[in-house]
Amino acid sequence: MNKISEFSNDKIFLRLLKNKTSKNYWKYIIELRKRKTEDIFLKSIEFTKSNISNEKIIGINILAQFGYPRLHLKEILRVFFRLLKSETDKNVISSLLYAIGHNNKNLTEKQIEIICSYKDHKSVNIRHSVVSSLLTIEKNEAVNTLIKLSKDKDSDVRDWATFGLGTQIELDNELIRNALWERINDKDEGTRFEAISGLVKRKDNRIKEVLKTELENIDEFGSLILESIEEFNDVDFIELIEKQIIKNKKTKKVNEQWLINTLEKLKQSV
């Protein structure tokens, strides 16, 4: 059987058009991205002009990370935002926003405004892709949109928006801290952990009691809490972790080595 790397460009495009499952879809996309030839670029642009949504998405996904390093970036972003002006298919819009997220370092205020206009969309996939497109952007409208989406009814959207606010930007203000505190008791564990990480990063002293409670109830998913304790770097946790190691020998609720590693790191900082 031939390897994908041995296929011609045309053969891979044909396979993508006939693709029925996701099994090889991304392998084909990645192969075309890394070949970075002019004919692939132009054909992908043509695909984005198709009236067939699946063809548009193929073109968008190839262009999203075209070339290593990236090629034609300004032109590709122009294509993406031009498509957003008239696109109505929710799958295409979502693909566009995810693609923009891979290329969002130098977005203009207007471009950010266009992205944020989708924050109330009824499609959860589009709201999730809005979050993805705004990660690491430290502009007011982007941050305010992440704050709003950190309260979304969908747990994945909340999780990623809280992640974006908590650890993907350096900004620190009352609005961001308040948004993170609102997620401290979130029913979704991932969202809660991201809120804790964000407050630890900002050295919010109020998080210390939360970390103590989380340590007391630590389970097999506790590595994120231990990482937060390491970053918080408070010597009071040395004794608490020593007690937890003793307790864990009976309960075996968490990998003991994780506790030992965190203990050693805290002791090194004394």
Tab-separated table of C-alpha atoms in Angstrom:
chain	number	residue	atom	x	y	z
A	1	MET	CA	0.000	0.000	0.000
A	2	ASN	CA	1.354	3.425	-0.968
A	3	LYS	CA	2.086	5.930	1.763
A	4	ILE	CA	0.198	9.217	1.700
A	5	SER	CA	3.535	10.989	1.190
A	6	GLU	CA	3.823	9.177	-2.152
A	7	PHE	CA	0.434	10.399	-3.412
A	8	SER	CA	0.267	13.226	-5.926
A	9	ASN	CA	-1.371	16.493	-4.881
A	10	ASP	CA	-4.330	15.772	-7.152
A	11	LYS	CA	-4.799	12.307	-5.696
A	12	ILE	CA	-4.911	13.679	-2.143
A	13	PHE	CA	-7.439	16.339	-3.124
A	14	LEU	CA	-9.534	13.629	-4.762
A	15	ARG	CA	-9.326	11.466	-1.638
A	16	LEU	CA	-10.444	14.436	0.469
A	17	LEU	CA	-13.441	15.028	-1.775
A	18	LYS	CA	-14.460	11.368	-1.549
A	19	ASN	CA	-13.603	11.005	2.132
A	20	LYS	CA	-16.457	9.389	4.098
A	21	THR	CA	-14.871	9.241	7.557
A	22	SER	CA	-12.365	11.244	9.603
A	23	LYS	CA	-9.896	8.331	9.683
A	24	ASN	CA	-7.491	9.778	7.109
A	25	TYR	CA	-8.990	13.240	6.641
A	26	TRP	CA	-6.479	15.132	8.782
A	27	LYS	CA	-3.565	13.075	7.485
A	28	TYR	CA	-4.428	14.288	3.979
A	29	ILE	CA	-4.859	17.889	5.171
A	30	ILE	CA	-1.528	17.897	7.024
A	31	GLU	CA	0.303	16.380	4.060
A	32	LEU	CA	-0.947	19.129	1.717
A	33	ARG	CA	-0.119	21.843	4.267
A	34	LYS	CA	3.498	20.801	4.566
A	35	ARG	CA	4.089	20.477	0.812
A	36	LYS	CA	3.480	24.258	0.577
A	37	THR	CA	3.523	24.418	-3.240
A	38	GLU	CA	1.832	27.188	-5.204
A	39	ASP	CA	-0.609	24.827	-6.910
A	40	ILE	CA	-1.876	23.546	-3.535
A	41	PHE	CA	-2.292	27.111	-2.296
A	42	LEU	CA	-4.228	28.204	-5.382
A	43	LYS	CA	-6.401	25.097	-5.418
A	44	SER	CA	-7.220	25.574	-1.727
A	45	ILE	CA	-8.229	29.170	-2.452
A	46	GLU	CA	-10.495	27.880	-5.214
A	47	PHE	CA	-12.061	25.394	-2.825
A	48	THR	CA	-13.000	28.244	-0.455
A	49	LYS	CA	-15.060	29.731	-3.301
A	50	SER	CA	-17.091	26.559	-3.768
A	51	ASN	CA	-20.856	26.477	-3.232
A	52	ILE	CA	-20.414	23.125	-1.488
A	53	SER	CA	-19.731	23.501	2.234
A	54	ASN	CA	-17.490	20.448	2.546
A	55	GLU	CA	-15.253	21.712	-0.246
A	56	LYS	CA	-15.017	25.125	1.393
A	57	ILE	CA	-14.000	23.492	4.666
A	58	ILE	CA	-11.277	21.460	2.949
A	59	GLY	CA	-9.789	24.651	1.523
A	60	ILE	CA	-10.068	26.448	4.868
A	61	ASN	CA	-8.440	23.610	6.783
A	62	ILE	CA	-5.479	23.414	4.412
A	63	LEU	CA	-4.941	27.184	4.477
A	64	ALA	CA	-5.301	27.353	8.275
A	65	GLN	CA	-1.719	26.143	8.735
A	66	PHE	CA	-0.274	26.324	5.249
A	67	GLY	CA	3.483	25.988	5.139
A	68	TYR	CA	6.151	25.587	7.807
A	69	PRO	CA	6.847	28.459	8.398
A	70	ARG	CA	3.500	29.907	7.288
A	71	LEU	CA	3.095	31.210	3.752
A	72	HIS	CA	0.682	33.805	2.290
A	73	LEU	CA	-0.601	34.594	5.792
A	74	LYS	CA	-2.000	38.070	5.066
A	75	GLU	CA	-3.786	36.884	1.963
A	76	ILE	CA	-5.196	33.857	3.753
A	77	LEU	CA	-6.598	36.015	6.559
A	78	ARG	CA	-8.195	38.319	3.995
A	79	VAL	CA	-9.867	35.274	2.429
A	80	PHE	CA	-11.118	34.055	5.824
A	81	PHE	CA	-12.633	37.377	6.886
A	82	ARG	CA	-14.130	37.968	3.445
A	83	LEU	CA	-15.883	34.606	3.721
A	84	LEU	CA	-17.229	35.463	7.164
A	85	LYS	CA	-19.050	38.477	5.742
A	86	SER	CA	-21.535	36.320	3.848
A	87	GLU	CA	-21.225	32.771	5.170
A	88	THR	CA	-24.312	31.223	6.800
A	89	ASP	CA	-23.349	27.554	7.128
A	90	LYS	CA	-22.487	26.988	10.800
A	91	ASN	CA	-19.865	24.318	10.014
A	92	VAL	CA	-18.049	26.629	7.608
A	93	ILE	CA	-18.194	29.525	10.080
A	94	SER	CA	-16.819	27.316	12.818
A	95	SER	CA	-13.985	26.101	10.559
A	96	LEU	CA	-13.143	29.696	9.643
A	97	LEU	CA	-12.954	30.784	13.275
A	98	TYR	CA	-10.770	27.820	14.252
A	99	ALA	CA	-8.522	28.607	11.276
A	100	ILE	CA	-8.246	32.255	12.311
A	101	GLY	CA	-7.282	31.069	15.778
A	102	HIS	CA	-4.141	29.505	14.308
A	103	ASN	CA	-3.181	32.907	12.871
A	104	ASN	CA	-4.393	35.454	15.424
A	105	LYS	CA	-1.206	37.174	16.536
A	106	ASN	CA	-1.736	40.414	14.638
A	107	LEU	CA	-5.480	40.740	14.203
A	108	THR	CA	-6.890	44.250	13.860
A	109	GLU	CA	-9.536	45.712	16.169
A	110	LYS	CA	-12.064	45.340	13.339
A	111	GLN	CA	-11.195	41.684	12.815
A	112	ILE	CA	-11.533	40.995	16.541
A	113	GLU	CA	-14.902	42.755	16.489
A	114	ILE	CA	-16.072	40.464	13.673
A	115	ILE	CA	-15.035	37.367	15.639
A	116	CYS	CA	-16.731	38.591	18.819
A	117	SER	CA	-19.988	39.203	16.956
A	118	TYR	CA	-20.515	35.413	17.023
A	119	LYS	CA	-20.336	35.112	20.822
A	120	ASP	CA	-24.126	34.721	21.186
A	121	HIS	CA	-24.569	32.288	18.298
A	122	LYS	CA	-26.951	29.434	19.038
A	123	SER	CA	-24.430	26.893	17.727
A	124	VAL	CA	-22.221	25.595	20.532
A	125	ASN	CA	-19.540	24.708	17.953
A	126	ILE	CA	-19.396	28.302	16.789
A	127	ARG	CA	-19.205	29.646	20.342
A	128	HIS	CA	-16.390	27.186	21.048
A	129	SER	CA	-14.569	28.284	17.891
A	130	VAL	CA	-14.930	31.917	18.952
A	131	VAL	CA	-13.034	31.069	22.134
A	132	SER	CA	-10.357	29.249	20.138
A	133	SER	CA	-9.902	32.195	17.792
A	134	LEU	CA	-9.410	34.628	20.696
A	135	LEU	CA	-6.874	32.674	22.775
A	136	THR	CA	-3.796	34.759	23.742
A	137	ILE	CA	-5.317	38.052	22.473
A	138	GLU	CA	-5.028	40.787	25.112
A	139	LYS	CA	-7.453	43.317	23.647
A	140	ASN	CA	-10.457	44.524	25.670
A	141	GLU	CA	-13.168	43.181	23.374
A	142	ALA	CA	-11.503	39.783	23.151
A	143	VAL	CA	-11.109	39.553	26.925
A	144	ASN	CA	-14.688	40.707	27.544
A	145	THR	CA	-15.944	38.065	25.126
A	146	LEU	CA	-13.985	35.346	26.918
A	147	ILE	CA	-15.443	36.561	30.214
A	148	LYS	CA	-18.936	36.221	28.774
A	149	LEU	CA	-18.237	32.771	27.334
A	150	SER	CA	-16.704	31.600	30.617
A	151	LYS	CA	-20.345	31.628	31.820
A	152	ASP	CA	-21.657	29.673	28.819
A	153	LYS	CA	-24.191	26.894	29.395
A	154	ASP	CA	-21.888	24.443	27.591
A	155	SER	CA	-19.122	23.073	29.804
A	156	ASP	CA	-16.546	22.790	26.993
A	157	VAL	CA	-17.045	26.435	26.060
A	158	ARG	CA	-16.748	27.469	29.729
A	159	ASP	CA	-13.654	25.323	30.160
A	160	TRP	CA	-11.815	26.786	27.176
A	161	ALA	CA	-12.879	30.368	27.885
A	162	THR	CA	-11.678	30.022	31.485
A	163	PHE	CA	-8.433	28.519	30.193
A	164	GLY	CA	-8.061	31.525	27.889
A	165	LEU	CA	-8.632	33.997	30.707
A	166	GLY	CA	-6.665	32.105	33.295
A	167	THR	CA	-3.375	31.071	31.755
A	168	GLN	CA	-3.224	32.224	28.130
A	169	ILE	CA	-2.960	35.963	28.813
A	170	GLU	CA	-0.850	38.009	31.196
A	171	LEU	CA	-3.494	40.655	31.895
A	172	ASP	CA	-4.550	40.948	35.507
A	173	ASN	CA	-7.468	43.082	36.595
A	174	GLU	CA	-10.569	42.914	38.765
A	175	LEU	CA	-12.861	41.867	35.906
A	176	ILE	CA	-10.670	38.881	35.024
A	177	ARG	CA	-10.229	37.821	38.649
A	178	ASN	CA	-13.957	38.093	39.301
A	179	ALA	CA	-14.708	35.977	36.234
A	180	LEU	CA	-12.258	33.322	37.443
A	181	TRP	CA	-13.733	33.340	40.953
A	182	GLU	CA	-17.181	32.770	39.467
A	183	ARG	CA	-15.898	29.468	38.093
A	184	ILE	CA	-14.242	28.240	41.306
A	185	ASN	CA	-17.269	26.129	42.177
A	186	ASP	CA	-18.159	25.180	38.626
A	187	LYS	CA	-19.780	21.762	38.345
A	188	ASP	CA	-17.355	20.972	35.516
A	189	GLU	CA	-14.045	19.862	37.044
A	190	GLY	CA	-11.912	21.023	34.116
A	191	THR	CA	-13.393	24.513	34.246
A	192	ARG	CA	-12.851	24.669	38.008
A	193	PHE	CA	-9.222	23.638	37.678
A	194	GLU	CA	-8.617	26.268	34.978
A	195	ALA	CA	-10.082	28.950	37.259
A	196	ILE	CA	-7.791	27.835	40.084
A	197	SER	CA	-4.764	27.872	37.765
A	198	GLY	CA	-5.602	31.385	36.607
A	199	LEU	CA	-5.929	32.744	40.142
A	200	VAL	CA	-2.729	31.007	41.238
A	201	LYS	CA	-0.922	32.561	38.282
A	202	ARG	CA	-2.093	35.984	39.488
A	203	LYS	CA	-0.923	35.206	43.046
A	204	ASP	CA	-4.389	35.866	44.435
A	205	ASN	CA	-3.908	35.034	48.132
A	206	ARG	CA	-7.562	34.059	48.522
A	207	ILE	CA	-6.916	30.948	46.451
A	208	LYS	CA	-4.797	29.418	49.210
A	209	GLU	CA	-7.814	28.080	51.116
A	210	VAL	CA	-9.249	26.630	47.902
A	211	LEU	CA	-5.966	24.818	47.248
A	212	LYS	CA	-6.029	23.392	50.760
A	213	THR	CA	-9.536	22.026	50.217
A	214	GLU	CA	-8.636	20.589	46.815
A	215	LEU	CA	-5.528	18.945	48.277
A	216	GLU	CA	-7.594	17.370	51.053
A	217	ASN	CA	-9.944	15.856	48.460
A	218	ILE	CA	-7.359	15.118	45.776
A	219	ASP	CA	-8.055	12.200	43.437
A	220	GLU	CA	-6.619	10.593	40.297
A	221	PHE	CA	-7.079	13.875	38.406
A	222	GLY	CA	-5.100	15.817	40.993
A	223	SER	CA	-1.983	16.568	38.961
A	224	LEU	CA	-3.384	19.979	37.958
A	225	ILE	CA	-3.968	20.917	41.601
A	226	LEU	CA	-0.442	19.857	42.524
A	227	GLU	CA	0.944	21.951	39.659
A	228	SER	CA	-1.006	24.917	41.008
A	229	ILE	CA	0.360	24.305	44.514
A	230	GLU	CA	3.884	24.249	43.091
A	231	GLU	CA	3.292	27.547	41.292
A	232	PHE	CA	1.670	29.124	44.351
A	233	ASN	CA	4.869	28.144	46.187
A	234	ASP	CA	3.742	28.568	49.779
A	235	VAL	CA	5.787	26.691	52.406
A	236	ASP	CA	2.628	26.022	54.436
A	237	PHE	CA	1.827	23.305	51.923
A	238	ILE	CA	4.913	21.273	52.845
A	239	GLU	CA	3.334	19.923	56.009
A	240	LEU	CA	-0.046	19.496	54.320
A	241	ILE	CA	1.429	17.381	51.516
A	242	GLU	CA	3.426	15.288	53.989
A	243	LYS	CA	0.145	14.485	55.755
A	244	GLN	CA	-1.523	13.754	52.429
A	245	ILE	CA	1.239	11.274	51.514
A	246	ILE	CA	0.585	9.356	54.736
A	247	LYS	CA	-3.168	9.433	54.141
A	248	ASN	CA	-2.766	8.377	50.531
A	249	LYS	CA	-0.904	5.199	51.503
A	250	LYS	CA	-4.262	3.922	52.728
A	251	THR	CA	-6.671	5.537	50.271
A	252	LYS	CA	-4.430	5.295	47.180
A	253	LYS	CA	-6.558	7.994	45.513
A	254	VAL	CA	-3.650	9.654	43.740
A	255	ASN	CA	-0.282	8.732	42.276
A	256	GLU	CA	2.053	8.959	45.275
A	257	GLN	CA	4.970	10.060	43.116
A	258	TRP	CA	3.043	13.204	42.145
A	259	LEU	CA	2.782	14.141	45.819
A	260	ILE	CA	6.455	13.381	46.437
A	261	ASN	CA	7.556	15.450	43.423
A	262	THR	CA	5.511	18.459	44.560
A	263	LEU	CA	6.856	18.120	48.098
A	264	GLU	CA	10.452	18.091	46.842
A	265	LYS	CA	9.895	21.172	44.684
A	266	LEU	CA	8.389	23.097	47.590
A	267	LYS	CA	11.279	22.133	49.860
A	268	GLN	CA	13.783	23.302	47.244
A	269	SER	CA	12.204	26.738	47.273
A	270	VAL	CA	12.603	27.216	51.036
